[in-house]
Short mmCIF file of N, CA, C and O and ligand atoms in Angstrom, two decimals:
data_model
loop_
_atom_site.label_atom_id
_atom_site.label_comp_id
_atom_site.label_asym_id
_atom_site.label_seq_id
_atom_site.Cartn_x
_atom_site.Cartn_y
_atom_site.Cartn_z
N UNK A 24 0.89 -1.08 0.25
CA UNK A 24 0.15 -0.05 -0.25
C UNK A 24 0.70 1.08 -0.38
O UNK A 24 2.02 1.09 0.78
N UNK A 25 0.36 2.33 -0.75
CA UNK A 25 1.39 3.11 -1.07
C UNK A 25 0.66 4.55 0.25
O UNK A 25 -0.55 4.73 -0.21
N UNK A 26 1.70 5.13 0.70
CA UNK A 26 0.98 6.26 1.85
C UNK A 26 1.38 7.26 0.87
O UNK A 26 2.41 7.56 1.26
N UNK A 27 -0.09 7.92 0.33
CA UNK A 27 0.13 9.43 -0.17
C UNK A 27 -0.55 10.53 0.66
O UNK A 27 -1.51 10.33 1.13
N UNK A 28 -0.08 11.55 0.80
CA UNK A 28 -0.61 12.77 1.48
C UNK A 28 -0.32 14.05 0.78
O UNK A 28 1.04 14.09 0.73
N UNK A 29 -1.37 14.53 0.50
CA UNK A 29 -0.94 15.87 0.00
C UNK A 29 -1.36 17.11 1.40
O UNK A 29 -2.53 17.11 2.09
N UNK A 30 -0.52 17.89 1.25
CA UNK A 30 -0.89 19.15 2.50
C UNK A 30 -1.51 20.13 1.81
O UNK A 30 -1.78 20.57 0.70
N UNK A 31 -2.69 20.40 3.07
CA UNK A 31 -3.90 21.37 2.52
C UNK A 31 -3.72 22.14 3.42
O UNK A 31 -4.53 23.26 4.06
N UNK A 32 -2.32 22.68 4.26
CA UNK A 32 -1.99 23.72 5.31
C UNK A 32 -2.39 25.46 4.50
O UNK A 32 -2.15 24.98 3.18
N UNK A 33 -2.11 26.52 4.48
CA UNK A 33 -2.37 27.66 4.03
C UNK A 33 -1.71 27.71 3.18
O UNK A 33 -1.63 28.35 2.19
N UNK A 34 -0.33 27.84 3.42
CA UNK A 34 0.87 27.90 2.70
C UNK A 34 1.30 27.09 1.17
O UNK A 34 0.98 27.51 0.17
N UNK A 35 0.49 25.42 1.27
CA UNK A 35 0.39 24.47 0.23
C UNK A 35 -0.83 24.86 -0.56
O UNK A 35 -1.09 24.80 -1.56
N UNK A 36 -1.85 25.26 0.15
CA UNK A 36 -2.84 25.64 -0.03
C UNK A 36 -2.89 26.89 -1.15
O UNK A 36 -3.61 26.87 -2.40
N UNK A 37 -2.39 27.88 -0.69
CA UNK A 37 -2.06 29.04 -2.21
C UNK A 37 -1.06 28.63 -3.17
O UNK A 37 -1.44 28.74 -4.45
N UNK A 38 -0.32 27.50 -3.05
CA UNK A 38 0.72 26.85 -4.26
C UNK A 38 -0.27 25.93 -4.87
O UNK A 38 -0.11 25.47 -5.91
N UNK A 39 -1.98 25.83 -4.63
CA UNK A 39 -2.79 25.04 -5.41
C UNK A 39 -3.13 23.36 -4.83
O UNK A 39 -3.22 22.92 -5.66
N UNK A 40 -2.64 23.60 -3.38
CA UNK A 40 -3.33 21.84 -3.07
C UNK A 40 -4.38 21.31 -3.55
O UNK A 40 -4.57 20.32 -3.93
N UNK A 41 -5.26 22.33 -3.58
CA UNK A 41 -6.33 21.66 -3.88
C UNK A 41 -7.11 21.14 -4.97
O UNK A 41 -7.31 19.77 -5.70
N UNK A 42 -5.97 21.84 -6.24
CA UNK A 42 -5.89 21.40 -7.84
C UNK A 42 -5.21 20.12 -7.97
O UNK A 42 -5.65 18.82 -8.78
N UNK A 43 -4.07 19.69 -6.93
CA UNK A 43 -3.17 18.72 -7.19
C UNK A 43 -4.37 17.33 -6.06
O UNK A 43 -3.97 16.35 -6.92
N UNK A 44 -4.98 17.63 -5.50
CA UNK A 44 -5.67 16.32 -4.75
C UNK A 44 -6.53 16.18 -5.66
O UNK A 44 -6.98 15.04 -5.87
N UNK A 45 -7.28 17.25 -6.34
CA UNK A 45 -8.60 16.58 -7.38
C UNK A 45 -7.62 15.78 -8.16
O UNK A 45 -8.45 14.60 -9.26
N UNK A 46 -6.42 16.34 -8.67
CA UNK A 46 -5.84 15.37 -9.88
C UNK A 46 -5.40 13.86 -9.39
O UNK A 46 -5.83 12.95 -10.22
N UNK A 47 -5.08 14.04 -8.62
CA UNK A 47 -4.39 12.54 -7.76
C UNK A 47 -5.95 11.69 -7.67
O UNK A 47 -5.50 10.29 -8.03
N UNK A 48 -6.99 12.36 -7.17
CA UNK A 48 -8.25 11.08 -7.08
C UNK A 48 -8.49 10.56 -8.29
O UNK A 48 -8.74 9.66 -8.79
N UNK A 49 -8.69 11.76 -9.15
CA UNK A 49 -9.16 11.20 -10.64
C UNK A 49 -8.24 10.44 -11.18
O UNK A 49 -8.52 9.26 -12.05
N UNK A 50 -6.54 10.61 -11.17
CA UNK A 50 -5.58 9.51 -11.73
C UNK A 50 -5.75 8.10 -10.60
O UNK A 50 -5.57 7.19 -11.45
N UNK A 51 -5.81 8.15 -9.50
CA UNK A 51 -6.41 6.75 -8.55
C UNK A 51 -7.81 5.90 -9.12
O UNK A 51 -7.86 5.24 -9.15
N UNK A 52 -8.97 6.98 -9.61
CA UNK A 52 -10.02 6.57 -10.21
C UNK A 52 -9.56 5.77 -11.65
O UNK A 52 -9.98 4.84 -11.75
N UNK A 53 -8.91 6.52 -12.39
CA UNK A 53 -8.46 5.78 -13.73
C UNK A 53 -7.84 5.03 -13.64
O UNK A 53 -7.60 3.97 -14.46
N UNK A 54 -6.85 4.85 -12.88
CA UNK A 54 -5.89 3.49 -12.68
C UNK A 54 -6.03 2.44 -12.02
O UNK A 54 -5.58 1.42 -11.88
N UNK A 55 -7.82 2.75 -11.58
CA UNK A 55 -8.26 1.72 -10.40
C UNK A 55 -7.15 1.28 -9.13
O UNK A 55 -6.77 0.42 -9.20
N UNK A 56 -6.59 2.34 -8.52
CA UNK A 56 -5.90 2.13 -7.58
C UNK A 56 -5.86 2.49 -6.17
O UNK A 56 -5.27 2.32 -4.90
N UNK A 57 -7.61 2.35 -5.82
CA UNK A 57 -8.20 2.63 -4.31
C UNK A 57 -7.49 1.58 -3.57
O UNK A 57 -7.09 1.85 -2.38
N UNK A 58 -7.23 0.39 -4.07
CA UNK A 58 -7.06 -0.42 -2.90
C UNK A 58 -5.32 -0.48 -2.83
O UNK A 58 -4.93 -1.21 -2.08
N UNK A 59 -4.63 0.10 -3.77
CA UNK A 59 -3.05 0.18 -3.64
C UNK A 59 -2.53 1.49 -3.06
O UNK A 59 -1.70 2.07 -2.75
N UNK A 60 -3.70 2.56 -2.76
CA UNK A 60 -3.13 4.08 -2.50
C UNK A 60 -4.00 4.49 -1.30
O UNK A 60 -5.41 4.51 -1.44
N UNK A 61 -3.48 4.51 -0.01
CA UNK A 61 -4.23 5.10 0.73
C UNK A 61 -3.49 6.91 0.86
O UNK A 61 -2.72 7.38 0.99
N UNK A 62 -5.13 7.05 0.31
CA UNK A 62 -4.83 8.91 -0.04
C UNK A 62 -5.57 9.65 0.70
O UNK A 62 -6.54 9.31 1.37
N UNK A 63 -4.39 10.57 1.72
CA UNK A 63 -4.94 11.73 2.62
C UNK A 63 -4.68 12.87 2.46
O UNK A 63 -3.99 13.02 1.48
N UNK A 64 -5.38 13.57 3.09
CA UNK A 64 -5.05 14.97 3.07
C UNK A 64 -4.58 15.47 4.33
O UNK A 64 -4.88 14.97 5.38
N UNK A 65 -3.30 16.26 4.42
CA UNK A 65 -2.67 16.45 5.53
C UNK A 65 -2.79 18.22 6.18
O UNK A 65 -2.61 18.90 4.94
N UNK A 66 -2.95 18.32 6.92
CA UNK A 66 -2.22 19.85 8.13
C UNK A 66 -0.86 19.92 7.85
O UNK A 66 -0.10 19.18 7.22
N UNK A 67 -0.45 21.47 8.08
CA UNK A 67 0.98 21.73 7.56
C UNK A 67 1.33 20.64 7.93
O UNK A 67 2.08 19.87 9.05
N UNK A 68 2.52 20.18 6.78
CA UNK A 68 3.67 19.10 7.42
C UNK A 68 5.28 19.85 7.69
O UNK A 68 5.99 19.19 7.38
N UNK A 69 5.18 21.27 7.89
CA UNK A 69 6.23 22.13 7.89
C UNK A 69 7.58 21.81 7.13
O UNK A 69 8.33 21.36 7.05
N UNK A 70 7.02 21.57 5.73
CA UNK A 70 7.46 21.86 4.64
C UNK A 70 7.18 23.06 3.59
O UNK A 70 7.27 22.88 2.39
N UNK A 71 6.48 23.84 4.33
CA UNK A 71 6.45 25.12 3.82
C UNK A 71 7.27 26.21 2.87
O UNK A 71 7.00 26.54 1.81
N UNK A 72 8.81 25.79 3.31
CA UNK A 72 9.71 26.71 2.31
C UNK A 72 9.66 25.97 1.29
O UNK A 72 10.48 26.81 0.30
N UNK A 73 9.31 24.52 1.02
CA UNK A 73 9.70 24.15 -0.64
C UNK A 73 9.18 24.89 -1.56
O UNK A 73 7.90 25.84 -1.42
N UNK A 74 9.58 25.10 -2.86
CA UNK A 74 8.59 25.53 -4.16
C UNK A 74 7.45 24.72 -4.54
O UNK A 74 8.17 23.73 -4.94
N UNK A 75 6.85 24.44 -3.98
CA UNK A 75 5.71 23.77 -4.63
C UNK A 75 4.87 23.28 -3.42
O UNK A 75 5.15 23.21 -2.45
N UNK A 76 3.48 22.12 -3.82
CA UNK A 76 3.06 21.76 -2.54
C UNK A 76 3.56 20.84 -1.99
O UNK A 76 4.32 19.77 -2.73
N UNK A 77 3.56 20.48 -0.91
CA UNK A 77 4.10 19.24 0.16
C UNK A 77 3.43 18.17 -0.32
O UNK A 77 2.12 18.14 0.13
N UNK A 78 4.17 17.09 -0.37
CA UNK A 78 3.53 15.80 -1.16
C UNK A 78 4.12 15.01 -0.50
O UNK A 78 5.59 14.79 -0.28
N UNK A 79 3.94 13.89 0.41
CA UNK A 79 4.53 12.69 1.20
C UNK A 79 4.09 11.39 0.94
O UNK A 79 2.89 10.95 0.07
N UNK A 80 4.92 10.71 0.35
CA UNK A 80 5.03 9.50 -0.29
C UNK A 80 5.95 8.68 0.47
O UNK A 80 6.84 8.21 0.59
N UNK A 81 5.12 7.61 1.13
CA UNK A 81 5.54 6.97 2.44
C UNK A 81 6.62 7.34 3.04
O UNK A 81 8.03 7.25 3.19
N UNK A 82 6.14 8.54 3.46
CA UNK A 82 7.22 8.80 4.38
C UNK A 82 8.10 10.32 3.92
O UNK A 82 8.92 10.87 4.73
N UNK A 83 8.04 9.78 2.45
CA UNK A 83 9.26 10.80 2.41
C UNK A 83 8.22 12.06 1.44
O UNK A 83 7.53 11.69 0.97
N UNK A 84 9.05 13.57 1.76
CA UNK A 84 8.31 14.11 1.14
C UNK A 84 9.03 14.88 0.22
O UNK A 84 10.20 15.08 0.10
N UNK A 85 7.99 15.60 -0.84
CA UNK A 85 8.17 15.78 -1.88
C UNK A 85 7.80 17.31 -2.46
O UNK A 85 6.72 17.73 -1.29
N UNK A 86 8.16 18.41 -3.29
CA UNK A 86 7.29 19.74 -3.35
C UNK A 86 6.89 19.04 -4.62
O UNK A 86 8.12 19.37 -5.56
N UNK A 87 6.07 19.46 -4.99
CA UNK A 87 5.57 19.24 -6.61
C UNK A 87 4.78 20.61 -6.76
O UNK A 87 3.87 21.21 -6.42
N UNK A 88 4.31 21.08 -8.07
CA UNK A 88 4.11 22.15 -8.85
C UNK A 88 2.83 21.34 -9.67
O UNK A 88 2.91 20.41 -9.87
N UNK A 89 1.93 21.97 -9.65
CA UNK A 89 0.68 21.98 -10.39
C UNK A 89 0.63 21.20 -11.83
O UNK A 89 0.26 20.21 -12.33
N UNK A 90 1.68 21.92 -12.35
CA UNK A 90 2.04 21.30 -13.63
C UNK A 90 2.67 20.24 -13.77
O UNK A 90 2.75 19.60 -14.73
N UNK A 91 3.68 19.63 -12.44
CA UNK A 91 4.37 18.52 -12.96
C UNK A 91 3.57 17.60 -12.57
O UNK A 91 4.06 16.22 -11.96
N UNK A 92 2.04 17.98 -12.02
CA UNK A 92 1.79 16.87 -10.60
C UNK A 92 1.52 15.38 -11.34
O UNK A 92 1.30 14.34 -10.66
N UNK A 93 0.84 15.78 -12.66
CA UNK A 93 0.61 14.34 -13.27
C UNK A 93 1.89 13.41 -13.84
O UNK A 93 1.78 11.76 -13.96
N UNK A 94 2.99 14.23 -14.05
CA UNK A 94 3.53 13.49 -14.33
C UNK A 94 4.64 12.80 -12.97
O UNK A 94 5.21 11.40 -12.97
N UNK A 95 4.76 13.39 -11.89
CA UNK A 95 4.77 12.92 -10.72
C UNK A 95 3.92 11.90 -10.14
O UNK A 95 4.78 10.64 -9.93
N UNK A 96 3.25 11.93 -10.25
CA UNK A 96 2.03 10.69 -10.20
C UNK A 96 2.51 9.67 -10.85
O UNK A 96 2.67 8.34 -10.43
N UNK A 97 2.82 9.82 -12.46
CA UNK A 97 3.16 8.40 -13.54
C UNK A 97 4.92 8.33 -12.53
O UNK A 97 4.62 6.87 -12.88
N UNK A 98 5.74 8.82 -12.79
CA UNK A 98 6.73 8.72 -12.50
C UNK A 98 7.40 7.82 -10.85
O UNK A 98 7.93 7.37 -10.70
N UNK A 99 6.42 8.94 -9.74
CA UNK A 99 6.78 8.50 -8.86
C UNK A 99 5.80 7.23 -8.10
O UNK A 99 6.13 6.45 -7.06
N UNK A 100 4.70 7.45 -7.99
CA UNK A 100 3.53 7.06 -7.45
C UNK A 100 3.48 5.68 -7.79
O UNK A 100 3.47 4.91 -7.26
N UNK A 101 2.85 5.78 -9.31
CA UNK A 101 2.52 4.66 -10.16
C UNK A 101 3.67 3.22 -9.72
O UNK A 101 3.06 2.06 -9.74
N UNK A 102 5.08 3.69 -10.29
CA UNK A 102 5.53 2.43 -9.80
C UNK A 102 5.62 1.96 -8.61
O UNK A 102 6.12 0.78 -8.52
N UNK A 103 5.58 2.42 -7.38
CA UNK A 103 5.27 1.43 -6.59
C UNK A 103 4.20 1.00 -6.28
O UNK A 103 4.07 0.29 -4.77
N UNK A 104 2.99 1.00 -7.13
CA UNK A 104 1.82 0.62 -6.64
C UNK A 104 1.97 -0.99 -7.56
O UNK A 104 1.01 -1.73 -7.27
N UNK A 105 2.96 -1.61 -8.36
CA UNK A 105 2.83 -2.80 -8.90
C UNK A 105 3.61 -3.97 -8.20
O UNK A 105 4.21 -3.67 -7.29
S1 FES B 207 1.49 24.59 4.48
FE1 FES B 207 1.86 23.16 3.65
S2 FES B 207 3.96 22.11 4.70
FE2 FES B 207 3.52 23.76 5.85
#
């Protein structure tokens, strides 16, 4: 099971976390990953200084942009689900 969480703290909200959550939900749906990805929203993950929305994948923090969120899902999350 991949533990995936997106920060919805105020700093990340301003950087577009809502759109990233919508996109990840859509991608989980499209790829039928409900039973392989445990997807949550988190309050501030103390990663505000990064450029981009804080995302945690199995405990590792990343900072992602809305523009590259789809690629991030494909390259970083999908391989963990196989
Ligand atoms: S608001 Fe997202 S890490 Fe602080």
